[in-house]
Coordinates of C-alpha atoms and ligand atoms in Angstrom, one line a residue:
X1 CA 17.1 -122.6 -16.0
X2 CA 14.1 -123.9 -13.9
X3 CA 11.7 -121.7 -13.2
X4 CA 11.1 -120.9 -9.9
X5 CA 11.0 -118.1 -7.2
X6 CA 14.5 -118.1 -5.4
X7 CA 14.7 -115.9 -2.8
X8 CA 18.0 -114.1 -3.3
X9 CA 18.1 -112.7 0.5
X10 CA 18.1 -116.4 1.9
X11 CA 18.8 -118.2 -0.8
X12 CA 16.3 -120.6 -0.2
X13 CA 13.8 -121.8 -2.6
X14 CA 10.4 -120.3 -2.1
X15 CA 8.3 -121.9 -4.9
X16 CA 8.6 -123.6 -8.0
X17 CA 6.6 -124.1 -11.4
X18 CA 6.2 -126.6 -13.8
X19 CA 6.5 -125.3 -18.0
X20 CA 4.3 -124.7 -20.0
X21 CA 2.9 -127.7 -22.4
X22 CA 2.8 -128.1 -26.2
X23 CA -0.8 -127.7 -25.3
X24 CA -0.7 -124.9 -23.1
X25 CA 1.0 -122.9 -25.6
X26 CA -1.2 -123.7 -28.7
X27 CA -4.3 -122.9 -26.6
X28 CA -2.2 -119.5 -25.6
X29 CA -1.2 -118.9 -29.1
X30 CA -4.6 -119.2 -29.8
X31 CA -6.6 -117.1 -27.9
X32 CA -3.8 -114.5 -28.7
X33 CA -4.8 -114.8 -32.3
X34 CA -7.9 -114.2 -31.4
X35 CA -7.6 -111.1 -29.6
X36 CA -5.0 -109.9 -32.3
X37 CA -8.4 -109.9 -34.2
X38 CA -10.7 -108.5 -31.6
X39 CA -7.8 -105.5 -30.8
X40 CA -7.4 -104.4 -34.6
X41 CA -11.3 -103.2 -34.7
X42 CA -11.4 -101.6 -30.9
X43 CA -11.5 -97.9 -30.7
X44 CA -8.4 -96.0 -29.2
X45 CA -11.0 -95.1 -26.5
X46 CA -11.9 -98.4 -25.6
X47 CA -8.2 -99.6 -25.3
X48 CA -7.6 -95.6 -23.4
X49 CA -10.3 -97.2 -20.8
X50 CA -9.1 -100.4 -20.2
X51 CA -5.5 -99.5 -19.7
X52 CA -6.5 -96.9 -17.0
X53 CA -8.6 -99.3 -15.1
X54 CA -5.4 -101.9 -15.7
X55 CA -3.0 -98.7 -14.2
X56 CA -5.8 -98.8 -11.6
X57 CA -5.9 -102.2 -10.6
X58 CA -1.9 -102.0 -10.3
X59 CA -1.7 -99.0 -8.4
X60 CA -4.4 -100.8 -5.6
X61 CA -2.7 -104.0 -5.4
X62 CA 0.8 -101.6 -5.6
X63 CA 2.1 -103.0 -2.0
X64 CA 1.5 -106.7 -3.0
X65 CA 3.0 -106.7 -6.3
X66 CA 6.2 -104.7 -4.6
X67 CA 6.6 -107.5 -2.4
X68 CA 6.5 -110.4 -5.2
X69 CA 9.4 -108.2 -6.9
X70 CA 11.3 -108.1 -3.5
X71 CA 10.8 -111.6 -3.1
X72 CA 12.0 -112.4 -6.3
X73 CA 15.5 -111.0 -7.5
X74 CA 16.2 -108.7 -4.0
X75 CA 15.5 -105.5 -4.8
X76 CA 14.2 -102.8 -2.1
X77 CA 10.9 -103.1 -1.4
X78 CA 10.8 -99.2 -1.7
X79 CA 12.2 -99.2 -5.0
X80 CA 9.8 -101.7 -5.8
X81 CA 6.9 -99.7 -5.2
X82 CA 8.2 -97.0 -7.2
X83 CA 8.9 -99.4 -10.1
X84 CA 5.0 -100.8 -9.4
X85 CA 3.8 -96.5 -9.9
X86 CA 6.2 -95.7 -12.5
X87 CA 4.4 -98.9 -14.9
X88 CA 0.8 -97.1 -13.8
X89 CA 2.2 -93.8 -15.1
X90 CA 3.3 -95.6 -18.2
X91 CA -0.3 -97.1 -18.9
X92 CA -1.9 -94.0 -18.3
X93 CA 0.2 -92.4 -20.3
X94 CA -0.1 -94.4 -23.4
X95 CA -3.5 -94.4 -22.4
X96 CA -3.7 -90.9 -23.1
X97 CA -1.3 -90.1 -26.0
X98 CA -1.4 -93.4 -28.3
X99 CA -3.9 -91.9 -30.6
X100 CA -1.8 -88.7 -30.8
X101 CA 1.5 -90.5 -32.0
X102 CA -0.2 -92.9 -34.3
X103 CA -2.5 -90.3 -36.3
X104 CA -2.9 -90.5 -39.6
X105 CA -0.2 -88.6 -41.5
X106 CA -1.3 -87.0 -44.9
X107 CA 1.0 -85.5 -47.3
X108 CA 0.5 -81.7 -47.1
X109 CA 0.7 -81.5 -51.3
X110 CA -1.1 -85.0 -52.7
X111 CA -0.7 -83.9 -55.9
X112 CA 3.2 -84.0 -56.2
X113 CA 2.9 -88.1 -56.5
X114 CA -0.1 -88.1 -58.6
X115 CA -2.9 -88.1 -55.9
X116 CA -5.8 -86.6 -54.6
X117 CA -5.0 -88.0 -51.4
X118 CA -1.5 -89.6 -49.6
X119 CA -1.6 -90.1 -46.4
X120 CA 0.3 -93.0 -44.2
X121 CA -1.5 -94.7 -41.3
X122 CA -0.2 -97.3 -38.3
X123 CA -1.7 -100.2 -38.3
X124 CA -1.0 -103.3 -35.4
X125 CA 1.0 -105.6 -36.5
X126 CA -0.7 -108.6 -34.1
X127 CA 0.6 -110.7 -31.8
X128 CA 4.2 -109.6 -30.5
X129 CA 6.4 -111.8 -28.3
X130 CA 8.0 -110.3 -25.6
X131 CA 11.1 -111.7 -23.9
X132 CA 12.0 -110.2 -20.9
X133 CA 14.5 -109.9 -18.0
X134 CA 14.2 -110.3 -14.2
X135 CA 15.9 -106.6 -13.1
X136 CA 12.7 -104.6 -13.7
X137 CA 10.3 -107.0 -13.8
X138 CA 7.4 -105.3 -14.0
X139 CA 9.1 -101.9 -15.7
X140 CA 10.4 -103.7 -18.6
X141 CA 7.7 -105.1 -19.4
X142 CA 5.0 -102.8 -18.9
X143 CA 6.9 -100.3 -21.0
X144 CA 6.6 -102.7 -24.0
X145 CA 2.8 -103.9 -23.3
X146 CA 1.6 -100.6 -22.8
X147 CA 1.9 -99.1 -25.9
X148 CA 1.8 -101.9 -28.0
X149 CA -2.0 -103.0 -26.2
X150 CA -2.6 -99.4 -26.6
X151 CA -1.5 -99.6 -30.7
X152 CA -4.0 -102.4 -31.2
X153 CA -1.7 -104.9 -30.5
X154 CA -1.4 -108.4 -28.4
X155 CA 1.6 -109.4 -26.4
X156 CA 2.6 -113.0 -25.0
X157 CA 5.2 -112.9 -22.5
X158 CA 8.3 -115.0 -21.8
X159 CA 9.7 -113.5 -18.8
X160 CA 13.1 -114.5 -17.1
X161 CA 12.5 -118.3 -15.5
X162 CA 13.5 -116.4 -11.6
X163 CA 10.3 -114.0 -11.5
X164 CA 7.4 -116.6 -12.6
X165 CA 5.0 -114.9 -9.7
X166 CA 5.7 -111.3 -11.6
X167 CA 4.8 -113.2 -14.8
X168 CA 2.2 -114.4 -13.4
X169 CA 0.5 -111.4 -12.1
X170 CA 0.7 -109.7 -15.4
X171 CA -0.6 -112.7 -17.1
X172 CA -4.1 -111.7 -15.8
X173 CA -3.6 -108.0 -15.1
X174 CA -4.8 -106.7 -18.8
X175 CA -7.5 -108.6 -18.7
X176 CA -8.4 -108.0 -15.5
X177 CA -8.6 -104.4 -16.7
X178 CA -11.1 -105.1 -19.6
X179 CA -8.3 -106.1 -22.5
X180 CA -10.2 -109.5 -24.4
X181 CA -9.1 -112.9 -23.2
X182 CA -5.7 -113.0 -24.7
X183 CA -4.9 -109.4 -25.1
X184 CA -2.0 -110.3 -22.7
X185 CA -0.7 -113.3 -21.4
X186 CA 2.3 -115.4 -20.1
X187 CA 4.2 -118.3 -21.5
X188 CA 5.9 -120.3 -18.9
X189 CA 8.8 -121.2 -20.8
X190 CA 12.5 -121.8 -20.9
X191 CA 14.2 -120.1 -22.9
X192 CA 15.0 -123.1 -25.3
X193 CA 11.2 -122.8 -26.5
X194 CA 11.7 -118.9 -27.7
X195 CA 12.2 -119.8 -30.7
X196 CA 9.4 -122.3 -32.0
X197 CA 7.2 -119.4 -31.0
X198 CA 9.3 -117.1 -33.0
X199 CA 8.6 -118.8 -36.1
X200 CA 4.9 -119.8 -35.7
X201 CA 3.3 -117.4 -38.2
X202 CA 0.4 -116.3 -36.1
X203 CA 3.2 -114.6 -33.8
X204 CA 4.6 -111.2 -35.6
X205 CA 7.2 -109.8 -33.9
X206 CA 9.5 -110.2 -31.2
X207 CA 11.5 -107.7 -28.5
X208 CA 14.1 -109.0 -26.1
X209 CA 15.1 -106.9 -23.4
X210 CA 18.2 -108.7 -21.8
X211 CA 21.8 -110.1 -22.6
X212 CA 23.6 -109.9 -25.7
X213 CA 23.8 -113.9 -26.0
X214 CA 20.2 -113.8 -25.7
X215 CA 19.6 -111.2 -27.9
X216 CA 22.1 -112.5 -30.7
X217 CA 19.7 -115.8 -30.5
X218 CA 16.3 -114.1 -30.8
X219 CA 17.5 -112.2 -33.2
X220 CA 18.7 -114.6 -35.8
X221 CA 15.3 -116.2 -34.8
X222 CA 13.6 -113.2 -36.3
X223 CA 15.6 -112.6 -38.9
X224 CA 15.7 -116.1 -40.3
X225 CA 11.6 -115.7 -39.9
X226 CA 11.7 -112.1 -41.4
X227 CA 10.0 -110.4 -38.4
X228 CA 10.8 -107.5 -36.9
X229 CA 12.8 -107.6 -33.8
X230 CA 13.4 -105.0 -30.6
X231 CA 16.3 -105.3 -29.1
X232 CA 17.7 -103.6 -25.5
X233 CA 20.6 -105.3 -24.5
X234 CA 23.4 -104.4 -22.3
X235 CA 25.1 -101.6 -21.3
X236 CA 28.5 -100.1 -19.8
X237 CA 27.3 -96.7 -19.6
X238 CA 30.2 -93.7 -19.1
X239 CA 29.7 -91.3 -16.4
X240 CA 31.5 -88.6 -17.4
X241 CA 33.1 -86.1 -14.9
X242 CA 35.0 -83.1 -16.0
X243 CA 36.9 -80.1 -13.8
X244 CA 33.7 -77.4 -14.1
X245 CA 31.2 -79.9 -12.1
X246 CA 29.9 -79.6 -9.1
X247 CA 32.0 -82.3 -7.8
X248 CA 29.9 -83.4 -4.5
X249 CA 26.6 -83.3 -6.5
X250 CA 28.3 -85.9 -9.5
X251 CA 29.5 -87.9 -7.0
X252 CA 26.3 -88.4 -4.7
X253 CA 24.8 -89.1 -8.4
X254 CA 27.4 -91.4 -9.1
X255 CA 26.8 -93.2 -6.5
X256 CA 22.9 -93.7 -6.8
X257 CA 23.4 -94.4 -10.9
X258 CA 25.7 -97.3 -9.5
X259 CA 24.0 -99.1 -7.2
X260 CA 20.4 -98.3 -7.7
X261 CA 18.4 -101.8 -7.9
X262 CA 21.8 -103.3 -6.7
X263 CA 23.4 -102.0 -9.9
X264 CA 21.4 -104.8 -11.9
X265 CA 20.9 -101.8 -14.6
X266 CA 21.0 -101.9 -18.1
X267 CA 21.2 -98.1 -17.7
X268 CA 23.2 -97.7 -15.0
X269 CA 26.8 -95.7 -15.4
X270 CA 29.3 -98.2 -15.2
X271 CA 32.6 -96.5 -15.8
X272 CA 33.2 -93.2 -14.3
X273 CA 35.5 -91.4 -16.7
X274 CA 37.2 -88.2 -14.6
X275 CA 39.4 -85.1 -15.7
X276 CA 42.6 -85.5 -13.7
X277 CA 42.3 -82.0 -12.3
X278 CA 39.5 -83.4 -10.2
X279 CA 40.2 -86.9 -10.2
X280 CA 41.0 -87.0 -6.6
X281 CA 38.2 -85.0 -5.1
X282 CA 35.7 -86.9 -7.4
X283 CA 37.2 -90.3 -6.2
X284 CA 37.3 -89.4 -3.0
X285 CA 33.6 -88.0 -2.5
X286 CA 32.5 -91.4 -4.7
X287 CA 33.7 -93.6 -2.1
X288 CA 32.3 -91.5 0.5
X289 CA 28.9 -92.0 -0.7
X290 CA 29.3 -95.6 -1.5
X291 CA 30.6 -96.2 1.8
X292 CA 27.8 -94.7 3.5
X293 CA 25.2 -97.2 1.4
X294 CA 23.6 -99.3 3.8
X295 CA 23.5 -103.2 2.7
X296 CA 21.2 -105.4 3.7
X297 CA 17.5 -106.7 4.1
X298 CA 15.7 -105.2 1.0
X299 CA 12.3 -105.6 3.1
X300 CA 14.0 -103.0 5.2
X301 CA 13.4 -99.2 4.7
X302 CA 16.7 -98.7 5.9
X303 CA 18.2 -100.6 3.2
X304 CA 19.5 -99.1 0.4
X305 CA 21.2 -102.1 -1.7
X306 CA 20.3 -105.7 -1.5
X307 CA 21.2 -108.6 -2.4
X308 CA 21.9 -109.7 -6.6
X309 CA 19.3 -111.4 -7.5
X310 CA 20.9 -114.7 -8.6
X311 CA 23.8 -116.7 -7.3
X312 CA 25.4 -116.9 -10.8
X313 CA 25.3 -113.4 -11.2
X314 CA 27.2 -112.7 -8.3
X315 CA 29.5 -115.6 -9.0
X316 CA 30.1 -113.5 -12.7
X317 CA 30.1 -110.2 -10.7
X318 CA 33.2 -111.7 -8.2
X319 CA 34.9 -113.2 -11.5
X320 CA 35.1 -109.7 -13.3
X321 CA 36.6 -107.8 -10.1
X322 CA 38.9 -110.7 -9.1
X323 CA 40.2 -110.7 -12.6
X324 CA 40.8 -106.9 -12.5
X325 CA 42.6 -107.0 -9.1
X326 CA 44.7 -110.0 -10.5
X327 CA 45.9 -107.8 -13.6
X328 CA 46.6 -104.5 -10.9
X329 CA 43.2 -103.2 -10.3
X330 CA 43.4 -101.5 -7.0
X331 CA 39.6 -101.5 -4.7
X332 CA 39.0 -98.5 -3.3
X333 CA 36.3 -99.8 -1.3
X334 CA 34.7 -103.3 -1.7
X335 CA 35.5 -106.1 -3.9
X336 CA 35.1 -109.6 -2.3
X337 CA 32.2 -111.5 -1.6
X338 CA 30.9 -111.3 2.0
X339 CA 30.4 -114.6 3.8
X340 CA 26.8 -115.5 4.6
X341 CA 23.4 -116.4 3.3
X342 CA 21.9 -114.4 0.3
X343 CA 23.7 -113.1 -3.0
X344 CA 24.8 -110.0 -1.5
X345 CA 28.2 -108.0 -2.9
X346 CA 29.7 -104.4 -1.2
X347 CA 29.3 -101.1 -3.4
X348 CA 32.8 -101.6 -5.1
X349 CA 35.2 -98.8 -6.6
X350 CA 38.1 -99.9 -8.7
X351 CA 41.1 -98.0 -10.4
X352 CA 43.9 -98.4 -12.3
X353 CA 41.5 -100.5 -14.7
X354 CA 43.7 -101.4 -18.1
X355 CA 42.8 -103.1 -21.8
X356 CA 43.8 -106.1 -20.4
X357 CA 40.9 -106.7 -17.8
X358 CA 37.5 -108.7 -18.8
X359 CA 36.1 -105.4 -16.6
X360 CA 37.6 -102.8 -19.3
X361 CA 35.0 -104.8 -21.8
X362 CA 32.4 -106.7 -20.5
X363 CA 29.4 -105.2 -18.6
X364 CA 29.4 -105.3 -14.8
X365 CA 25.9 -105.8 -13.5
X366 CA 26.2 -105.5 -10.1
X367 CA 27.6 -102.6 -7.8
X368 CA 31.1 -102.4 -8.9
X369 CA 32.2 -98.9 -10.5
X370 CA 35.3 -98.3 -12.9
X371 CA 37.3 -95.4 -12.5
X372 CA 39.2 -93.8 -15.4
X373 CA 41.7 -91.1 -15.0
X374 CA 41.6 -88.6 -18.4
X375 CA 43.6 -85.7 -19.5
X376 CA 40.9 -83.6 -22.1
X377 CA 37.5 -83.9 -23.5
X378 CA 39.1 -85.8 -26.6
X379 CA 40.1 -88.5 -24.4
X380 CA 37.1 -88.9 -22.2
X381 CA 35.2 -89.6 -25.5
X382 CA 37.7 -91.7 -27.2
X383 CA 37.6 -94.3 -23.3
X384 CA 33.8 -93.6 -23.5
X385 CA 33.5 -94.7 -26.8
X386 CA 36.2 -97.4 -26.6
X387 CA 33.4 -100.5 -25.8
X388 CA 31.3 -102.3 -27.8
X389 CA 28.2 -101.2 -26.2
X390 CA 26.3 -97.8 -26.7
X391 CA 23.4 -97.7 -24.5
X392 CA 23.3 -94.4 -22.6
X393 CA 26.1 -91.9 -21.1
X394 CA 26.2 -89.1 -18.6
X395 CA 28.0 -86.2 -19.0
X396 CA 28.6 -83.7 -15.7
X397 CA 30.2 -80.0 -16.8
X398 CA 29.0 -76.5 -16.8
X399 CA 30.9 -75.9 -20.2
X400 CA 28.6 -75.5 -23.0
X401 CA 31.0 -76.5 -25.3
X402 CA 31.9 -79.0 -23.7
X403 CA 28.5 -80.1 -23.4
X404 CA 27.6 -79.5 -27.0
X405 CA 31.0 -81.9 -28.0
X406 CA 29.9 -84.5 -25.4
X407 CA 26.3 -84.6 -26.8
X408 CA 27.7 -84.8 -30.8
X409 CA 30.2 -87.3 -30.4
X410 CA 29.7 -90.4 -27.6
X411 CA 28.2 -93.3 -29.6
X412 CA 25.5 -94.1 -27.2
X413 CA 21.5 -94.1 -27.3
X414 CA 21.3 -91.1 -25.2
X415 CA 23.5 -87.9 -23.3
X416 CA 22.3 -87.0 -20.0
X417 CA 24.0 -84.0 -18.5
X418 CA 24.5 -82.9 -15.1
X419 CA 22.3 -86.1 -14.2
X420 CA 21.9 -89.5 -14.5
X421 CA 20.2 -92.0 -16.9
X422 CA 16.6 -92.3 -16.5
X423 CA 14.0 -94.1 -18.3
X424 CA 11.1 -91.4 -19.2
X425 CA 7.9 -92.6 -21.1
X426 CA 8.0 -89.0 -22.8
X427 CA 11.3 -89.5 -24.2
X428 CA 13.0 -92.4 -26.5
X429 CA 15.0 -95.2 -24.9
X430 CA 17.3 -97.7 -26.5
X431 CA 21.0 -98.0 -27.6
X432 CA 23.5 -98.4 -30.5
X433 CA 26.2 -101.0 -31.1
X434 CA 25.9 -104.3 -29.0
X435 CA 23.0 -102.6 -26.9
X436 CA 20.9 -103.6 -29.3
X437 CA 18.5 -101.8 -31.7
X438 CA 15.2 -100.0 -32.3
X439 CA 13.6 -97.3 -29.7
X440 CA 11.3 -98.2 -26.9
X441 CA 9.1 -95.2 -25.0
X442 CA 7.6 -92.5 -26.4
X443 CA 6.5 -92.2 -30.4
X444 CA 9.2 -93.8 -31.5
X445 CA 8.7 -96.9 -29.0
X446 CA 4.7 -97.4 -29.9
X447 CA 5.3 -97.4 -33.6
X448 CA 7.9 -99.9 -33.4
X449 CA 5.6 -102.5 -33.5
X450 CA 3.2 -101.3 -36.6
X451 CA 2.6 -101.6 -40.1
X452 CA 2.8 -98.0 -41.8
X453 CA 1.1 -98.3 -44.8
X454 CA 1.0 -95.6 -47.1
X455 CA -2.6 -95.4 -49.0
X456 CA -2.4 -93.7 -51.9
X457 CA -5.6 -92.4 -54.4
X458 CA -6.0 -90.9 -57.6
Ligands
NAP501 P1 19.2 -112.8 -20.1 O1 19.9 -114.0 -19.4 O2 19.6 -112.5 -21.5 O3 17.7 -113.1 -20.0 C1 16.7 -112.2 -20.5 C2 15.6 -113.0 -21.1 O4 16.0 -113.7 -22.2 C3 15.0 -114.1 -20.1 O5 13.6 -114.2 -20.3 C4 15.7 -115.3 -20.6 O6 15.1 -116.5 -20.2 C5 15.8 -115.1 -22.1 N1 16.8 -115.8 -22.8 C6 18.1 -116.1 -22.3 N2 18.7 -116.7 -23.3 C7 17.9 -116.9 -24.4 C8 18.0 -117.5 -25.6 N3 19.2 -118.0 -26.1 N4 17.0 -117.5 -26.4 C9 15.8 -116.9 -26.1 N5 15.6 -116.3 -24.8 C10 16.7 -116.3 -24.0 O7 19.4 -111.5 -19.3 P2 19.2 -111.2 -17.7 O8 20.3 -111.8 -17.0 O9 17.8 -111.6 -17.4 O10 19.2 -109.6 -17.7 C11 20.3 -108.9 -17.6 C12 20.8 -108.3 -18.9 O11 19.7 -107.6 -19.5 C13 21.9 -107.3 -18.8 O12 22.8 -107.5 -19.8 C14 21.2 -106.0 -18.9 O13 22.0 -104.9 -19.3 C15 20.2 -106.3 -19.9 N6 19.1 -105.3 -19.8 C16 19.0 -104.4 -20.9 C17 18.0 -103.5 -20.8 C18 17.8 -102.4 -21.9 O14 16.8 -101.8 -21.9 N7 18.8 -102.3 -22.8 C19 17.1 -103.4 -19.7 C20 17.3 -104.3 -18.7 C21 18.3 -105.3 -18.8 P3 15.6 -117.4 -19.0 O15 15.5 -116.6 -17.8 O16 14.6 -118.5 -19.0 O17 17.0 -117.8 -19.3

């Protein structure tokens, strides 16, 4: 894919960029080796410092960075600012925890393996290659740079070839903030050169946030190369709707889980899996809300879903539905591309979705919701569960035991009930199955990336 902005409201081409060079890269490599060396032996406080004044350098320029994101993939520029805050909260919050989470952990009784002292310590790892998508572009990659920077770490970038102005901006941004030359950067590169920098040994790791096929890639990469690998691939999260809930409040929910960042979610619920007893009224008050979504200019405040961010992604949207509504699908609102300029598509609700449809299966990243009828809690699960993917799930009853069964037994990365799927940086994100593997966020997400070595003395 070239890489270049492409404005998804007009379709038009607003600026393109030549690759990266051999030499561009070496000299990137490089100075990231360099800082790899230069971020081992800096104090948690030094890195706290800089990744505040980095938060605060991105929270002043917040209204400019929103509108590069708008520009490039379509989402609202409202949405965009919150994205733009919620990475600031991030750094500050790794800023301010990091230390905490990789402390020193000594074995309470040293002398039941022989020692005077055991005790386990994190250590960086070095230089970690990120490979990123274009839905959150500055989310999903600030959620990975900010603890790993703040772990003594160094991340090069490879972001999605459509937002090369995002990947820009956050080549510079670290540094900017007081990081060494290097700390951070950006590789203009298509995708074909992942994995030469996968295997140079000065590069330790890797994490892909994006597509299976992209992950499956990266991954053998790694594994060929023996390096750890992150991966947060897809999802076709349930949404999960049985007779106690409070039916209006599921549905509004529904509905934002759906079509929030034009349903271009990893996390977004996907299928909506509802107890026959309330199948009607749930259906019914989904489509209310979807219908009352206003499409249109993402600049606009009035908007509330804009356009997909690519033309092929609509194109694979539109395939999907058609081929639903071919095997007996039935639209309950939505499902055929509007006429006009940009990549837009209509909040979609479909039923009477079978086995047989690519939909059943394959993620639909775009605004187009699934409706399942079911007939008990066993069911639910067994249609929740019935996918290859297990990124997160949503559960909405007021039955604790239903609750607790929900929360034991869908295979997924995460149970939300009574809500929706969120990202938190307190709390672990990631998935099971084909959505990949290892934690992000958190503990768990800033010690992915480092070596705990056990030091043990007599
Ligand atoms: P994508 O096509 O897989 O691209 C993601 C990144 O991988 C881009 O930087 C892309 O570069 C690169 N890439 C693609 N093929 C590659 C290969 N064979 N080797 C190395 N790198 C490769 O995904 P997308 O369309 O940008 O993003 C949408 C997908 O990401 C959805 O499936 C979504 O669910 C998933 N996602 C998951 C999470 C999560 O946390 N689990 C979060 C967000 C999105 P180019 O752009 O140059 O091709």
């Amino acid at each position: 894919m070239a890489i270049a902005t492409v404005n998804p409201t007009t379709g038009l081409i607003e600026q393109s960029f030549e690759p990266h060079s051999g030499e561009d890269i070496e000299r990137k490599l490089t100075q990231a080796a360099g800082a790899a060396s230069a971020q081992r032996v800096s104090a948690f406080a030094t890195r706290a410092a800089w990744m505040v004044r980095s938060a605060e350098i991105l929270e002043s320029e917040a209204d400019a960075v929103a509108a590069i994101l708008t520009t490039e993939m379509g989402k609202t520029l409202k949405s965009a600012r919150a994205e733009v805050l919620k990475c600031a909260k991030n750094m500050r919050f790794y800023a301010e925890h990091a230390e905490a989470f990789l402390a020193d952990e000594p074995l309470s009784d040293p002398s039941s393996v022989g020692a005077s002292l055991a005790y386990a310590r994190y250590e960086p790892l070095g230089i970690v290659l990120a490979v990123m998508p274009w839905n959150y572009p500055l989310w999903q990659v600030i959620r990975f740079a900010a603890p790993a920077l703040m772990a003594g770490n160094v991340g090069l970038l490879k972001h999605a070839s459509n937002v090369p102005q995002s990947a820009l901006y956050l080549d510079t941004l670290f540094t900017r903030g007081g990081f060494p030359t290097g700390a951070f950067s950006t590789l203009l590169i298509e995708s074909g050169a992942v994995a030469a920098v996968i295997q140079d040994s000065r590069v330790k790791a890797v994490t892909l946030t994006g597509s299976e096929p992209a992950g499956r890639s990266v991954a053998q990469t790694a594994g060929h190369s023996i390096k750890k690998a992150v991966l947060e691939l897809g999802g076709s999260d349930p949404f999960i709707v049985m007779p106690s809930a409070d039916i209006r409040a599921a549905a509004a929910m529904a509905a934002t889980s759906r079509t929030g960042n034009s349903g271009q979610s990893c996390i977004a619920a996907k299928r909506f899996i509802v107890h026959t007893d309330v199948f009607d009224d749930f259906a019914g008050a989904f489509v209310e809300q979807m219908r009352a979504l206003r499409v249109g200019d993402p600049l606009l405040d009035s908007t509330d879903v804009g356009p997909l961010a690519t033309q092929a992604g609509r194109a694979e949207l539109a395939e999907l539905v058609d081929d639903a509504l071919a095997h007996g699908a039935t639209a309950l609102i939505g499902g055929s591309t509007p006429d006009g300029p940009g990549w837009f598509y209509p909040p979609t609700v479909l039923t009477g979705i079978t086995g047989s449809m690519r939909l059943h299966q394959e993620e639909a990243f775009g605004p187009v919701a699934s409706l399942y009828r079911v007939a008990s809690v066993d069911e639910a699960i067994e249609v929740a569960n019935g996918t290859r993917f297990g990124l997160s799930s949503a559960v909405w009853s007021t039955n604790e035991a239903e609750q607790d069964a929900f929360s034991r037994q869908l295979d997924a990365g995460a149970v939300f009930i009574n809500g929706m799927t969120v990202s938190y940086p307190e709390l672990p994100f990631g998935g099971i199955k084909d959505s990949g593997y290892g934690r992000e966020l958190a503990a768990a997400g800033i010690r992915e990336f480092c070596n705990l070595k056990t030091i043990w003395k007599a």
